[in-house]
Amino acid sequence: MLNRLNLLTRHLSRPFSPSRPISPSFSAPSLAARSGLSAMTSAVHPKLIHTAACLIIGDEVLGGKTVDTNSAFLAKFCFSLGIDLKRIEVIPDDEDDIVEAVRRMSSRYDFVVTSGGIGPTHDDITYSSIAKAFDLKLELHQAAFERMKRLSKPHPLQQNFDWETPSPGLTAKLRMVELPFDPKIPAESQAVFVADDLWVPIAVVNGNVHILPGVPRLFERLLLSLKPSLIPRLTDPEGKGTFRLLFSTPLPESAVAPYLTELAARVKARGVKVGSYPRWGKKRNTVTLVGADKAYMDSLASEVAENVQGTLVATEDELDCPSDEDRVYSQ
């Protein structure tokens, strides 16, 4: 992982625009410890987490250059914890778009995760845009800077790079450790380190906006490291999460629609959602039950299987026959 991070740093460390002044720094030694996770959750935003939103930031995603996998990972992460992921948006590296989206998401959802736009180049404007969204200034995070110096290596073509000598390259690197800072909130609740071999902090703004990098392996590792701090704030503090039952049926959607409509209305009050998903070109479709009350869902399994003439399966392709030719059926 360290090699991966070093590669990322070297890749991003291209000369930046002329040097700009370094803003005052804030430091919190306790951030280097894992105990900072509990401080992050209790000092500012202690309410329960019911809902989540994901903001993917990057022209490269909208332009088709990069395939977003982070939102899918976050969706599975939230599902496993029983957090209701309400919205996923992809927006460009545009300040106005970032400001509008992050304000709206922060006001509507309990747990907001952003991905991308925190590198050293001119189009990495996530930190500055989110700071603007909440009327904050960027300040050098001294602990992150010290970790960056210790854990990253210069690019082979930057052998003469000096951490103590002002240069366009140093200015570019500093962009990655100048974070939104609210002087009214304890520093330890605004950023946290989650691994000894990573210098990248998770910046937390307005109590619920978590700013993560776009590199999938970094995004995934940082997000998973947040799990211990999130569990105490879940509706179910045991973190049992959400469950999904899959039923494989040979019937078309139109044949099962009347029963599923009635079933959905009947189980809604118990927090169970009913889904129907055509598998285009396959002989069997999928019906799902999703909810937190597994015992109640299990009690419905035989009824659902009978009414859709289906079978409870572990994966939706479990009953597919490899020798069968794929056919398109009317839904």
Coordinates of C-alpha atoms in Angstrom, one line a residue:
M1 CA 0.0 0.0 0.0
L2 CA 2.9 2.3 0.8
N3 CA 4.3 1.7 -2.7
R4 CA 1.0 2.5 -4.2
L5 CA 0.8 5.8 -2.2
N6 CA 4.3 6.7 -3.2
L7 CA 3.4 6.1 -6.9
L8 CA 0.4 8.3 -6.5
T9 CA 2.4 11.1 -4.9
R10 CA 5.1 10.9 -7.6
H11 CA 2.4 10.8 -10.4
L12 CA 0.7 13.9 -8.9
S13 CA 3.8 15.8 -8.2
R14 CA 4.0 17.8 -11.4
P15 CA 5.1 21.4 -11.4
F16 CA 2.2 23.7 -10.3
S17 CA 1.5 27.3 -10.9
P18 CA 3.7 30.0 -9.4
S19 CA 4.2 29.7 -5.6
R20 CA 1.4 31.1 -3.4
P21 CA 1.6 32.0 0.2
I22 CA 1.3 29.2 2.7
S23 CA -1.6 29.9 5.1
P24 CA -1.1 29.5 8.9
S25 CA -1.0 25.9 10.0
F26 CA -3.1 24.0 12.5
S27 CA -1.8 20.9 14.2
A28 CA -3.3 18.3 16.5
P29 CA -0.8 15.7 17.6
S30 CA -3.6 13.4 18.8
L31 CA -4.7 13.0 15.2
A32 CA -1.9 10.6 14.6
A33 CA -3.5 8.2 17.0
R34 CA -6.4 6.0 16.2
S35 CA -8.3 7.5 19.2
G36 CA -8.9 10.4 17.0
L37 CA -11.7 8.4 15.4
S38 CA -13.8 8.6 18.5
A39 CA -13.1 12.3 18.9
M40 CA -14.2 12.9 15.3
T41 CA -17.6 11.3 15.9
S42 CA -18.4 12.7 19.3
A43 CA -17.1 16.3 19.2
V44 CA -19.2 17.7 16.4
H45 CA -21.8 15.4 14.9
P46 CA -22.9 12.8 17.4
K47 CA -26.4 12.2 16.0
L48 CA -27.3 8.8 14.6
I49 CA -26.5 7.9 11.0
H50 CA -29.6 6.9 9.1
T51 CA -28.8 8.2 5.6
A52 CA -25.8 8.8 3.4
A53 CA -24.9 10.5 0.1
C54 CA -21.9 10.2 -2.2
L55 CA -20.4 12.9 -4.3
I56 CA -18.0 11.8 -7.0
I57 CA -15.9 14.8 -8.3
G58 CA -13.9 14.7 -11.5
D59 CA -14.0 15.7 -15.1
E60 CA -12.3 12.5 -16.0
V61 CA -15.3 10.5 -14.8
L62 CA -17.8 12.6 -16.8
G63 CA -15.5 12.5 -19.8
G64 CA -15.3 8.7 -19.8
K65 CA -11.5 8.6 -19.1
T66 CA -12.0 7.0 -15.6
V67 CA -14.6 4.5 -14.5
D68 CA -16.0 5.3 -11.1
T69 CA -15.9 2.3 -8.7
N70 CA -15.9 4.2 -5.5
S71 CA -19.6 4.9 -5.4
A72 CA -20.3 1.2 -5.8
F73 CA -17.9 0.4 -3.0
L74 CA -19.6 3.0 -0.8
A75 CA -23.0 1.5 -1.6
K76 CA -22.0 -1.9 -0.5
F77 CA -20.3 -0.5 2.6
C78 CA -23.4 1.4 3.6
F79 CA -25.6 -1.6 2.9
S80 CA -23.5 -3.8 5.1
L81 CA -23.9 -1.3 8.0
G82 CA -27.6 -0.7 7.5
I83 CA -27.1 2.9 6.3
D84 CA -29.6 4.1 3.7
L85 CA -27.5 5.5 0.8
K86 CA -29.9 8.0 -0.7
R87 CA -28.0 9.7 -3.4
I88 CA -24.9 9.3 -5.7
E89 CA -23.9 12.3 -7.9
V90 CA -21.1 12.8 -10.3
I91 CA -20.1 16.4 -10.9
P92 CA -17.2 18.1 -12.7
D93 CA -14.2 19.9 -11.2
D94 CA -16.2 23.1 -11.0
E95 CA -16.3 25.2 -7.8
D96 CA -19.9 26.3 -8.2
D97 CA -21.1 22.7 -8.7
I98 CA -19.1 21.4 -5.7
V99 CA -20.3 24.2 -3.4
E100 CA -23.9 23.7 -4.3
A101 CA -23.8 19.9 -4.1
V102 CA -21.9 19.6 -0.8
R103 CA -24.1 22.2 1.0
R104 CA -27.2 20.4 -0.1
M105 CA -26.0 17.0 0.8
S106 CA -24.6 18.1 4.2
S107 CA -28.0 19.6 5.1
R108 CA -30.0 16.6 4.0
Y109 CA -28.0 13.5 4.9
D110 CA -26.2 12.2 8.0
F111 CA -23.1 10.8 6.3
V112 CA -21.6 12.4 3.2
V113 CA -18.6 11.1 1.4
T114 CA -16.8 12.9 -1.4
S115 CA -14.3 11.3 -3.8
G116 CA -11.7 13.0 -5.9
G117 CA -10.1 16.3 -6.5
I118 CA -7.6 16.5 -3.7
G119 CA -4.3 16.2 -5.6
P120 CA -1.7 18.9 -6.4
T121 CA -2.8 20.2 -9.8
H122 CA -4.8 23.2 -10.9
D123 CA -8.1 21.2 -11.3
D124 CA -7.9 19.6 -7.8
I125 CA -10.2 22.1 -6.1
T126 CA -12.2 20.0 -3.8
Y127 CA -10.6 21.2 -0.6
S128 CA -10.9 24.9 -1.5
S129 CA -14.4 24.5 -2.9
I130 CA -15.7 22.7 0.2
A131 CA -14.0 25.3 2.4
K132 CA -15.9 28.0 0.5
A133 CA -19.2 26.1 0.8
F134 CA -19.0 26.5 4.6
D135 CA -17.2 29.9 4.8
L136 CA -13.9 28.4 6.0
K137 CA -10.3 29.0 5.2
L138 CA -7.6 26.5 4.1
E139 CA -4.8 26.0 6.6
L140 CA -1.7 23.9 6.4
H141 CA -2.2 20.7 8.4
Q142 CA 1.2 20.4 10.0
A143 CA 0.8 16.8 11.0
A144 CA -0.2 15.7 7.5
F145 CA 2.7 17.7 6.0
E146 CA 5.2 15.9 8.4
R147 CA 3.7 12.5 7.5
M148 CA 3.9 13.4 3.8
K149 CA 7.6 14.2 4.2
R150 CA 8.3 11.0 6.1
L151 CA 6.2 8.6 4.0
S152 CA 6.5 9.8 0.4
K153 CA 9.5 9.8 -1.9
P154 CA 10.3 12.3 -4.7
H155 CA 9.8 11.3 -8.3
P156 CA 13.0 9.9 -9.9
L157 CA 13.0 13.0 -12.1
Q158 CA 12.8 15.2 -9.0
Q159 CA 16.0 14.0 -7.2
N160 CA 16.9 17.6 -6.3
F161 CA 13.6 18.3 -4.7
D162 CA 13.9 19.8 -1.2
W163 CA 11.1 19.8 1.3
E164 CA 12.5 22.9 3.0
T165 CA 13.2 25.0 -0.2
P166 CA 10.2 26.9 -1.7
S167 CA 9.6 25.7 -5.3
P168 CA 6.7 25.2 -7.6
G169 CA 6.9 21.4 -6.8
L170 CA 6.6 22.1 -3.1
T171 CA 3.7 24.5 -3.6
A172 CA 1.9 21.7 -5.5
K173 CA 2.5 19.2 -2.7
L174 CA 1.2 21.6 -0.1
R175 CA -2.1 21.8 -1.9
M176 CA -2.7 18.2 -0.7
V177 CA -2.3 19.2 3.0
E178 CA -4.0 22.5 3.1
L179 CA -7.4 21.6 4.6
P180 CA -10.6 23.4 5.4
F181 CA -10.4 24.5 9.0
D182 CA -13.1 25.8 11.4
P183 CA -11.5 27.7 14.4
K184 CA -14.8 27.1 16.3
I185 CA -14.4 23.3 16.3
P186 CA -11.8 21.2 18.0
A187 CA -9.0 20.4 15.5
E188 CA -9.1 16.7 16.3
S189 CA -12.7 16.5 14.9
Q190 CA -11.7 18.0 11.6
A191 CA -9.2 15.5 10.3
V192 CA -8.0 12.0 11.2
F193 CA -5.3 9.6 10.2
V194 CA -6.4 5.9 10.0
A195 CA -3.2 4.0 9.1
D196 CA 0.4 4.3 10.1
D197 CA 1.7 4.0 6.6
L198 CA -0.6 6.6 5.0
W199 CA -0.1 10.4 5.2
V200 CA -3.5 11.1 3.7
P201 CA -5.9 12.4 6.3
I202 CA -9.7 12.2 6.1
A203 CA -10.8 15.8 6.4
V204 CA -14.2 16.2 8.0
V205 CA -16.1 19.4 7.3
N206 CA -19.4 20.6 8.8
G207 CA -19.4 17.5 11.0
N208 CA -20.6 15.1 8.3
V209 CA -18.7 15.7 5.1
H210 CA -15.8 13.3 4.7
I211 CA -13.3 14.2 2.0
L212 CA -11.6 11.2 0.5
P213 CA -9.2 10.7 -2.5
G214 CA -10.4 9.3 -5.8
V215 CA -7.8 6.6 -6.1
P216 CA -9.9 3.5 -5.5
R217 CA -7.5 1.6 -3.2
L218 CA -6.9 4.6 -1.0
F219 CA -10.7 5.4 -1.0
E220 CA -11.6 1.9 0.0
R221 CA -8.9 1.6 2.7
L222 CA -9.8 4.9 4.3
L223 CA -13.5 4.2 4.2
L224 CA -13.1 0.8 5.8
S225 CA -11.0 2.3 8.5
L226 CA -13.9 4.6 9.4
K227 CA -16.1 1.7 10.2
P228 CA -15.2 1.4 14.0
S229 CA -16.2 5.1 14.5
L230 CA -19.4 4.8 12.6
I231 CA -20.9 1.7 14.3
P232 CA -21.7 3.4 17.6
R233 CA -23.8 6.0 15.6
L234 CA -25.9 3.4 13.7
T235 CA -29.5 2.8 14.4
D236 CA -28.3 -0.8 15.1
P237 CA -25.1 -0.3 17.1
E238 CA -24.2 -3.9 16.6
G239 CA -23.7 -3.1 12.9
K240 CA -25.7 -6.1 11.6
G241 CA -26.6 -4.1 8.5
T242 CA -29.2 -4.7 5.9
F243 CA -30.2 -8.1 4.4
R244 CA -31.2 -9.1 1.0
L245 CA -33.1 -12.2 0.0
L246 CA -32.9 -13.2 -3.7
F247 CA -35.6 -15.3 -5.5
S248 CA -34.9 -16.7 -9.0
T249 CA -38.1 -16.9 -11.0
P250 CA -38.8 -18.1 -14.6
L251 CA -41.9 -15.8 -14.8
P252 CA -41.8 -12.5 -16.6
E253 CA -42.1 -9.3 -14.6
S254 CA -45.6 -8.7 -15.8
A255 CA -46.8 -12.0 -14.3
V256 CA -45.4 -11.3 -10.8
A257 CA -46.2 -7.6 -10.8
P258 CA -49.8 -7.9 -9.2
Y259 CA -48.5 -10.0 -6.3
L260 CA -45.4 -7.9 -5.7
T261 CA -47.5 -4.8 -5.7
E262 CA -49.7 -6.2 -2.9
L263 CA -46.7 -7.6 -1.0
A264 CA -44.8 -4.3 -1.2
A265 CA -47.8 -2.4 0.4
R266 CA -48.1 -5.0 3.1
V267 CA -44.5 -5.1 4.2
K268 CA -43.7 -1.4 3.9
A269 CA -44.5 -0.7 7.5
R270 CA -41.9 -3.3 8.6
G271 CA -39.2 -1.5 6.7
V272 CA -39.0 -4.2 3.9
K273 CA -38.6 -3.2 0.3
V274 CA -39.7 -5.5 -2.6
G275 CA -37.7 -5.4 -5.8
S276 CA -38.1 -6.9 -9.3
Y277 CA -35.2 -7.0 -11.7
P278 CA -35.4 -8.4 -15.3
R279 CA -32.2 -10.1 -16.4
W280 CA -32.1 -9.2 -20.0
G281 CA -31.3 -12.1 -22.3
K282 CA -31.6 -14.7 -19.5
K283 CA -34.3 -17.2 -18.8
R284 CA -34.8 -16.3 -15.1
N285 CA -35.5 -13.0 -13.5
T286 CA -34.9 -11.9 -9.9
V287 CA -37.2 -10.8 -7.1
T288 CA -35.7 -9.3 -3.9
L289 CA -36.7 -8.5 -0.3
V290 CA -34.4 -6.0 1.4
G291 CA -34.6 -4.9 5.0
A292 CA -33.1 -5.0 8.5
D293 CA -35.5 -7.5 10.1
K294 CA -34.1 -10.7 8.8
A295 CA -36.4 -12.9 10.9
Y296 CA -39.5 -11.3 9.4
M297 CA -38.1 -11.5 5.9
D298 CA -37.3 -15.2 6.4
S299 CA -40.9 -15.8 7.5
L300 CA -42.0 -14.5 4.1
A301 CA -39.6 -16.6 2.0
S302 CA -41.8 -19.6 1.3
E303 CA -44.8 -17.3 0.5
V304 CA -42.7 -15.3 -2.0
A305 CA -41.2 -18.4 -3.6
E306 CA -44.6 -19.9 -4.1
N307 CA -46.2 -16.8 -5.6
V308 CA -43.4 -16.1 -8.0
Q309 CA -42.9 -19.8 -8.8
G310 CA -39.3 -19.2 -7.8
T311 CA -36.5 -20.4 -5.7
L312 CA -34.5 -18.7 -2.9
V313 CA -30.9 -18.4 -4.1
A314 CA -27.6 -17.1 -2.9
T315 CA -26.8 -15.4 -6.2
E316 CA -29.1 -14.4 -9.0
D317 CA -27.3 -16.6 -11.6
E318 CA -27.3 -19.7 -9.4
L319 CA -29.9 -21.5 -11.5
D320 CA -28.7 -20.4 -14.9
C321 CA -27.8 -23.3 -17.1
P322 CA -24.6 -22.8 -19.1
S323 CA -25.8 -25.0 -21.9
D324 CA -29.0 -22.9 -22.4
E325 CA -28.9 -20.3 -25.1
D326 CA -29.6 -16.8 -23.9
R327 CA -33.0 -15.7 -25.1
V328 CA -34.9 -12.4 -24.8
Y329 CA -38.3 -12.9 -23.3
S330 CA -41.2 -10.4 -23.1
Q331 CA -41.3 -8.8 -19.7

